[in-house]
Coordinates of C-alpha atoms in Angstrom, one line a residue:
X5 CA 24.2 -15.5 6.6
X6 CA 22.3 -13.7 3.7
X7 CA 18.3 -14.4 4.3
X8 CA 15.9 -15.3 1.2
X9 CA 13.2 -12.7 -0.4
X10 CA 10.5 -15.4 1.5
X11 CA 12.4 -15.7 4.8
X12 CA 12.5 -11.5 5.0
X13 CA 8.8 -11.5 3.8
X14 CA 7.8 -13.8 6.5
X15 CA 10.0 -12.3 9.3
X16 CA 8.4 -8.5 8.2
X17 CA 4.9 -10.0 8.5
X18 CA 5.5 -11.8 11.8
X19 CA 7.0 -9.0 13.3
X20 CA 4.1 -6.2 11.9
X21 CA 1.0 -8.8 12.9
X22 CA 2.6 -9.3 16.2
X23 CA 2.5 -5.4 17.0
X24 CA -0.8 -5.0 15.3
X25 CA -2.2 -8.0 17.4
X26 CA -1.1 -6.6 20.8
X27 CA -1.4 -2.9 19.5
X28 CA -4.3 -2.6 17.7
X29 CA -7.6 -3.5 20.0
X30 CA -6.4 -0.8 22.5
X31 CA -7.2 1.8 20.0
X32 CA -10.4 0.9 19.3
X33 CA -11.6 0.5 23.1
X34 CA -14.2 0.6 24.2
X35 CA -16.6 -1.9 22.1
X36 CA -18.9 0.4 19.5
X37 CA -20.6 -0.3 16.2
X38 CA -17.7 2.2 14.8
X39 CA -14.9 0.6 16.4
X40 CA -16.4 -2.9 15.2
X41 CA -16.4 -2.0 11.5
X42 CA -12.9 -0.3 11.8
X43 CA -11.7 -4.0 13.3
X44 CA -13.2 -5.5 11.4
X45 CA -12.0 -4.3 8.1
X46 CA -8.3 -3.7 9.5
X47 CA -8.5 -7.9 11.0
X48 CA -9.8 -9.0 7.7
X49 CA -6.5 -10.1 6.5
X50 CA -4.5 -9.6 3.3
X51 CA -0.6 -9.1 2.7
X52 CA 0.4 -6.1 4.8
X53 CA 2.8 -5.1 2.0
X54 CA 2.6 -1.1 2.6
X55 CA 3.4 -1.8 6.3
X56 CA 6.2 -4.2 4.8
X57 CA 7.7 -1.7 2.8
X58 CA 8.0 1.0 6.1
X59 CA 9.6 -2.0 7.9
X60 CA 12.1 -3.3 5.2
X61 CA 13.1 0.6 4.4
X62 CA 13.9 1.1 8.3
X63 CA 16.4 -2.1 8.9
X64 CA 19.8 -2.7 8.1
X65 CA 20.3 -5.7 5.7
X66 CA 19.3 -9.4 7.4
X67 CA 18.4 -7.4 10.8
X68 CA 14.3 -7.5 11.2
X69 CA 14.1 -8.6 14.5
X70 CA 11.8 -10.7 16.2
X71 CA 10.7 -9.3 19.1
X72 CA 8.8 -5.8 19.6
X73 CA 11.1 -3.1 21.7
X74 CA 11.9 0.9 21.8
X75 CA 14.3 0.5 19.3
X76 CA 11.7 -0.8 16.7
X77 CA 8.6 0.8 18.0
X78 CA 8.1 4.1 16.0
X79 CA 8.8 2.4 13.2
X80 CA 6.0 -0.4 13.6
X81 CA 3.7 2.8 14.5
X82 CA 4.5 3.9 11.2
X83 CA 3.7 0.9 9.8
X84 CA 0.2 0.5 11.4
X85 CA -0.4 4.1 10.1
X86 CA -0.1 2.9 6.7
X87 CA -2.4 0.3 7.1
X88 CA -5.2 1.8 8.5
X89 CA -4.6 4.8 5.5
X90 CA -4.6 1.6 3.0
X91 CA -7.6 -0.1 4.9
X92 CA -9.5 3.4 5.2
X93 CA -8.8 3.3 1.1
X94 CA -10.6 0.0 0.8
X95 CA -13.6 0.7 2.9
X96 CA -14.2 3.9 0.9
X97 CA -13.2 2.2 -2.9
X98 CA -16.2 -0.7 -2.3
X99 CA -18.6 1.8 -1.6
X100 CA -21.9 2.1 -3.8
X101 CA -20.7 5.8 -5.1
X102 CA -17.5 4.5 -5.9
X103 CA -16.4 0.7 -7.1
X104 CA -19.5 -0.6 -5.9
X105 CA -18.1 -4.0 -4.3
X106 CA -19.6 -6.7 -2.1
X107 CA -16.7 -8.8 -1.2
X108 CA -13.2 -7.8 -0.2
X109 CA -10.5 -9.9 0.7
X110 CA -12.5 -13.1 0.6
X111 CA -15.4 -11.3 2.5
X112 CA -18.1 -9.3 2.7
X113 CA -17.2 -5.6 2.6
X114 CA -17.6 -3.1 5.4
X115 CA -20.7 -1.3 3.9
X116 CA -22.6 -4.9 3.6
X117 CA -21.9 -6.1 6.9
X118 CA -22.5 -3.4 8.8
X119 CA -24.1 -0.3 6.3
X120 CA -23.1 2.0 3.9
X121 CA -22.7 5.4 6.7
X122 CA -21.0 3.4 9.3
X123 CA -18.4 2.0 6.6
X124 CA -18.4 6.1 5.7
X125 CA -17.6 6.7 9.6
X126 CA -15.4 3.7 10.0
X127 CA -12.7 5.3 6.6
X128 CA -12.8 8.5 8.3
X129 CA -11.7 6.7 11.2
X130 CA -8.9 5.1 10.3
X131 CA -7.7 8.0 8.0
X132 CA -7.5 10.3 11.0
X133 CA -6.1 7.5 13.3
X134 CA -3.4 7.2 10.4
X135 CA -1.6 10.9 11.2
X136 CA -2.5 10.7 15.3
X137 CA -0.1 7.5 15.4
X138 CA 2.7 9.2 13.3
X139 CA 2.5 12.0 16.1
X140 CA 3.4 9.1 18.7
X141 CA 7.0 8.3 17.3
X142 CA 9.9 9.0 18.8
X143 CA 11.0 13.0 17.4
X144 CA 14.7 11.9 17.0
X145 CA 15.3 15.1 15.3
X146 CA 13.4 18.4 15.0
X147 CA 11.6 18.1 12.1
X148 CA 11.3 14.5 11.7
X149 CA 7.5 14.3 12.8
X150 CA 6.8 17.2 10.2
X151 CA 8.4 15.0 7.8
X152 CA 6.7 12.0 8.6
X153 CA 3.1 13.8 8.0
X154 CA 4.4 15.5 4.8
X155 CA 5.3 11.9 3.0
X156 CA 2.0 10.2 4.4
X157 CA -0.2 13.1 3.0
X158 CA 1.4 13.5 0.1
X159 CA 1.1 9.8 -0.7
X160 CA -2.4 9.7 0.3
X161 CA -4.0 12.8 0.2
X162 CA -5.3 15.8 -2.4
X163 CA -2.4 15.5 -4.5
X164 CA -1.7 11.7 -4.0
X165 CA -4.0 9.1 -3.4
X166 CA -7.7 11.2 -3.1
X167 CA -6.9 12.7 -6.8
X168 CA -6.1 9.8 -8.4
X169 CA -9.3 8.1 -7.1
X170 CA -11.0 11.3 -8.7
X171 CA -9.2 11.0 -12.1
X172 CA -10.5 7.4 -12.3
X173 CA -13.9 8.4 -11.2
X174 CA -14.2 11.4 -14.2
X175 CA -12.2 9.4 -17.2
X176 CA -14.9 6.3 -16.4
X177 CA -17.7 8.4 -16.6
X178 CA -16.3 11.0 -19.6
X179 CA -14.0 8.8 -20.9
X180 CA -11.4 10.4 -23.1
X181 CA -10.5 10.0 -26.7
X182 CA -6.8 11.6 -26.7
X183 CA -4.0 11.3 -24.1
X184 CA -5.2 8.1 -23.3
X185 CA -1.7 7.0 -22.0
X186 CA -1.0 10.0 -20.3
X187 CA -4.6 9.6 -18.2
X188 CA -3.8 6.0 -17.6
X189 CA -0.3 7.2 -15.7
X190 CA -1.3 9.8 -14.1
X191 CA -4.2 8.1 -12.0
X192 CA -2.6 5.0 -11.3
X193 CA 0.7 6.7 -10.1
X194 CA -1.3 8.7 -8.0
X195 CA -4.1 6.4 -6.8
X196 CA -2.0 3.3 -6.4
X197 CA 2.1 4.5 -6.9
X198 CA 1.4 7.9 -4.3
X199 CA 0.7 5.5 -1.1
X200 CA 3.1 3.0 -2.1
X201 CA 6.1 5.9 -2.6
X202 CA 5.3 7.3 1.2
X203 CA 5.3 3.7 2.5
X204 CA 9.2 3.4 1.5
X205 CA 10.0 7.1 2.4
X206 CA 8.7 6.8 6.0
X207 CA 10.7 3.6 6.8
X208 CA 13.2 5.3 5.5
X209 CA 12.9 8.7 7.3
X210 CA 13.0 7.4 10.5
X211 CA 16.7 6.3 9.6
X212 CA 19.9 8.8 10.3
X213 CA 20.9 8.0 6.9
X214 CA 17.4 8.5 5.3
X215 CA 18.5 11.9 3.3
X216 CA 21.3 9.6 1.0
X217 CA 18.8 6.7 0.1
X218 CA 16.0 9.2 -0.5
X219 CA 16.2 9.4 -4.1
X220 CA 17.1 6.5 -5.5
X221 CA 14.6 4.9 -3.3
X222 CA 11.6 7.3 -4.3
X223 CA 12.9 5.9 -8.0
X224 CA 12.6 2.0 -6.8
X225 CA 8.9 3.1 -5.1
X226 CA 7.3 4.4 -8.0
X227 CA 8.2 2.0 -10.7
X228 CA 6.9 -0.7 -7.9
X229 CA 3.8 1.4 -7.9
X230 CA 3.7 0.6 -11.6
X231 CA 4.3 -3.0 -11.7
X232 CA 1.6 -3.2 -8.8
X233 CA -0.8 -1.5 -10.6
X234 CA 0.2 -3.1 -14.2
X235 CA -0.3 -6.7 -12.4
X236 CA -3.7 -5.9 -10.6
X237 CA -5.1 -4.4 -14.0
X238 CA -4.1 -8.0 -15.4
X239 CA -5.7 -9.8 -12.3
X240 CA -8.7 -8.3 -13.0
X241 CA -9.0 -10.3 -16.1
X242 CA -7.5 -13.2 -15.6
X243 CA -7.7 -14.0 -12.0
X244 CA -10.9 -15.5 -9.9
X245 CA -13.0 -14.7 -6.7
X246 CA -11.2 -17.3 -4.6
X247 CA -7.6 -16.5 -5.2
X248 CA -8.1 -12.4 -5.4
X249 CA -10.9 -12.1 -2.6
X250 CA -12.5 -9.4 -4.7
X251 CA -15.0 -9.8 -7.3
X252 CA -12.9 -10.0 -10.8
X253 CA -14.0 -8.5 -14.0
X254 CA -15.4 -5.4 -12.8
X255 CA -12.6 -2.8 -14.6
X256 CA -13.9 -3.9 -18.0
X257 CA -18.0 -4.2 -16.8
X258 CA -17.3 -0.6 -15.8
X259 CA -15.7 0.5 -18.8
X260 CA -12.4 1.7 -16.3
X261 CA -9.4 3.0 -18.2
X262 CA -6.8 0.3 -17.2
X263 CA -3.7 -1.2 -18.7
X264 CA -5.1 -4.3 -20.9
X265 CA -8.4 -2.7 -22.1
X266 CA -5.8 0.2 -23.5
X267 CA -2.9 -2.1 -24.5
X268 CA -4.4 -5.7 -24.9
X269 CA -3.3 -8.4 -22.8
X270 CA -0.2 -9.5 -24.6
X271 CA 1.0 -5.5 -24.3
X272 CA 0.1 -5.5 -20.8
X273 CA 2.2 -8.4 -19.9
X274 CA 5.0 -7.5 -22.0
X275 CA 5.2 -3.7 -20.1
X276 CA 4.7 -5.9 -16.8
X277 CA 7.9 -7.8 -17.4
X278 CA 10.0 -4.3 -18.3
X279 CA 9.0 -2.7 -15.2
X280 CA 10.1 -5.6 -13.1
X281 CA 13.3 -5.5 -14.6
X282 CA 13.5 -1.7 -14.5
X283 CA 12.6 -2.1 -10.4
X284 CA 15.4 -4.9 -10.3
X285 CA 17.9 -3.2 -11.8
X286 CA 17.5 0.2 -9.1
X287 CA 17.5 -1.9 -6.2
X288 CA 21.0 -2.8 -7.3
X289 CA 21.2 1.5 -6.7
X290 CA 20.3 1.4 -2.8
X291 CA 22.9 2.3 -0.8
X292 CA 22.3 0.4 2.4
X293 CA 19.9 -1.9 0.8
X294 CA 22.3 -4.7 -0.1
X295 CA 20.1 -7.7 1.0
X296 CA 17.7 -9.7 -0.9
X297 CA 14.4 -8.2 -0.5
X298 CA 14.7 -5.3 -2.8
X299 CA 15.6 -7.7 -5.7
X300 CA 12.8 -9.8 -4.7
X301 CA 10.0 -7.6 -4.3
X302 CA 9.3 -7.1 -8.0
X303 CA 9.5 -10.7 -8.8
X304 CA 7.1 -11.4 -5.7
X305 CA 4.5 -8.4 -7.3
X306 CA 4.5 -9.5 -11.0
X307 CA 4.0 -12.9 -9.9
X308 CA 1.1 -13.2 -7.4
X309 CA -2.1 -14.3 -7.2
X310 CA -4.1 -12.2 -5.4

């Protein structure tokens, strides 16, 4: 019997915080002020939807299972690799040379509970940690660890991720009269779209299949990317500090090139609604992907909260 969108969602999340529950505290052994403000940043909560991408890119259709075994392992390694790359992202975004944030996810960020060089030490951390754990799955093939590192730097590194964050950083403090719409891409598929991209490709590549789904699912990741990005630009404005656990407003305080102070709120919503349907209409593309999460997903993204 065919699962829901929630029922997967749930399942992917119970099966993820399980691993990273009985996983995670054994890398960060023994008890230090650095391996305090990595925990404490990685335990402070939110969706896990990168590492529920790699999960839901890995498993055949209404088959996330429930317990933690070999045959699942490498893949939830993958997963936790993401997450500390995404976590690492976070520490580094909130700093005082960067966004400039005091509360994430509902709490104070890593630099004001502990201090601004051990949240420094504490990124660099986890984005190390990140490519050690993707040398700890299972080489099912000869290249497939090379592979592995290639999607998760290009996703998050100098041509992903890292430049993106730089575009941002330059266009808010020279911002640009022409190419506006061009600029606006170009960071935001890099510095949001890049990590989410090599989420999907690494559940995937761990599959024997992986080279048929590639493209069509690099297709589905990036215009996810986009509607991500197009519905956090619109949270900024119109969401609060309870429900998005972040401090709202600060895009437009900042004077940050995003999609409603370059479009207008109605614009902004309007392009939201295409890209969902663009996203929906690939899923119905992926070959091997028949089940209900892929058609979810964008419906799930446009419409949170938080």
């Amino acid at each position: 019997m065919s699962k829901s969108f929630p029922e997967i969602l749930q399942n992917s999340k119970q099966l993820f915080d399980t691993f990273f529950d009985s996983y995670t505290p054994k890398l960060f052994s023994p008890k230090t002020r650095i391996t305090e403000a990595c925990l404490y940043s990685l335990q402070a909560g939110g969706k896990r939807v990168r590492p529920i991408f790699v999960i839901n890119s890995f498993f055949e259709p209404n088959k996330i299972p429930q317990k933690i075994d070999l045959s699942n392992h490498s893949v939830l390694i993958a997963s936790l690799a993401v997450e500390c790359i995404h976590t690492y992202s976070l520490i580094h975004d909130d700093l005082p040379a960067m966004d400039d944030d005091d509360t994430r996810r509902g709490k104070p960020t890593c630099h004001k509970q502990f201090d601004e060089a051990t949240a420094i030490l504490a990124g660099d951390t986890l984005n190390s940690l990140s490519f050690y754990l993707l040398s700890l799955v299972e080489p099912t093939d000869g290249h497939l660890i090379r592979d592995l590192i290639h999607i998760l730097h290009r996703g998050a590194g100098i041509t992903g991720m890292i430049l993106g964050q730089m575009e941002d950083i330059e266009e808010e403090k020279n911002p640009r009269i022409a190419n506006r719409e061009s600029k606006l891409h170009s960071i935001h598929e890099k510095k949001t779209g890049a990590l989410i991209e090599s989420s999907f490709l690494l559940g995937n590549r761990l599959r024997p299949d992986w080279s048929e789904r590639e493209a069509v699912l690099s297709r589905y990741a990036k215009e996810i990317g986009l509607l991500f990005q197009i519905t956090d630009d619109i949270l900024d404005v119109e969401g609060n500090l309870e429900e998005l656990g972040k401090t709202p407003g600060k895009d437009a305080k900042v004077g940050k090139l995003t999609y409603p102070s370059l479009y207008g709120m109605e614009k902004s919503k309007s392009l939201r609604a295409e890209s969902l349907n663009k996203a929906i209409t690939i899923a119905k593309e992926l070959p091997s992907l028949d089940h209900e999460f892929f058609i979810g997903l964008p419906k799930y993204i446009a419409e949170r909260k938080n």
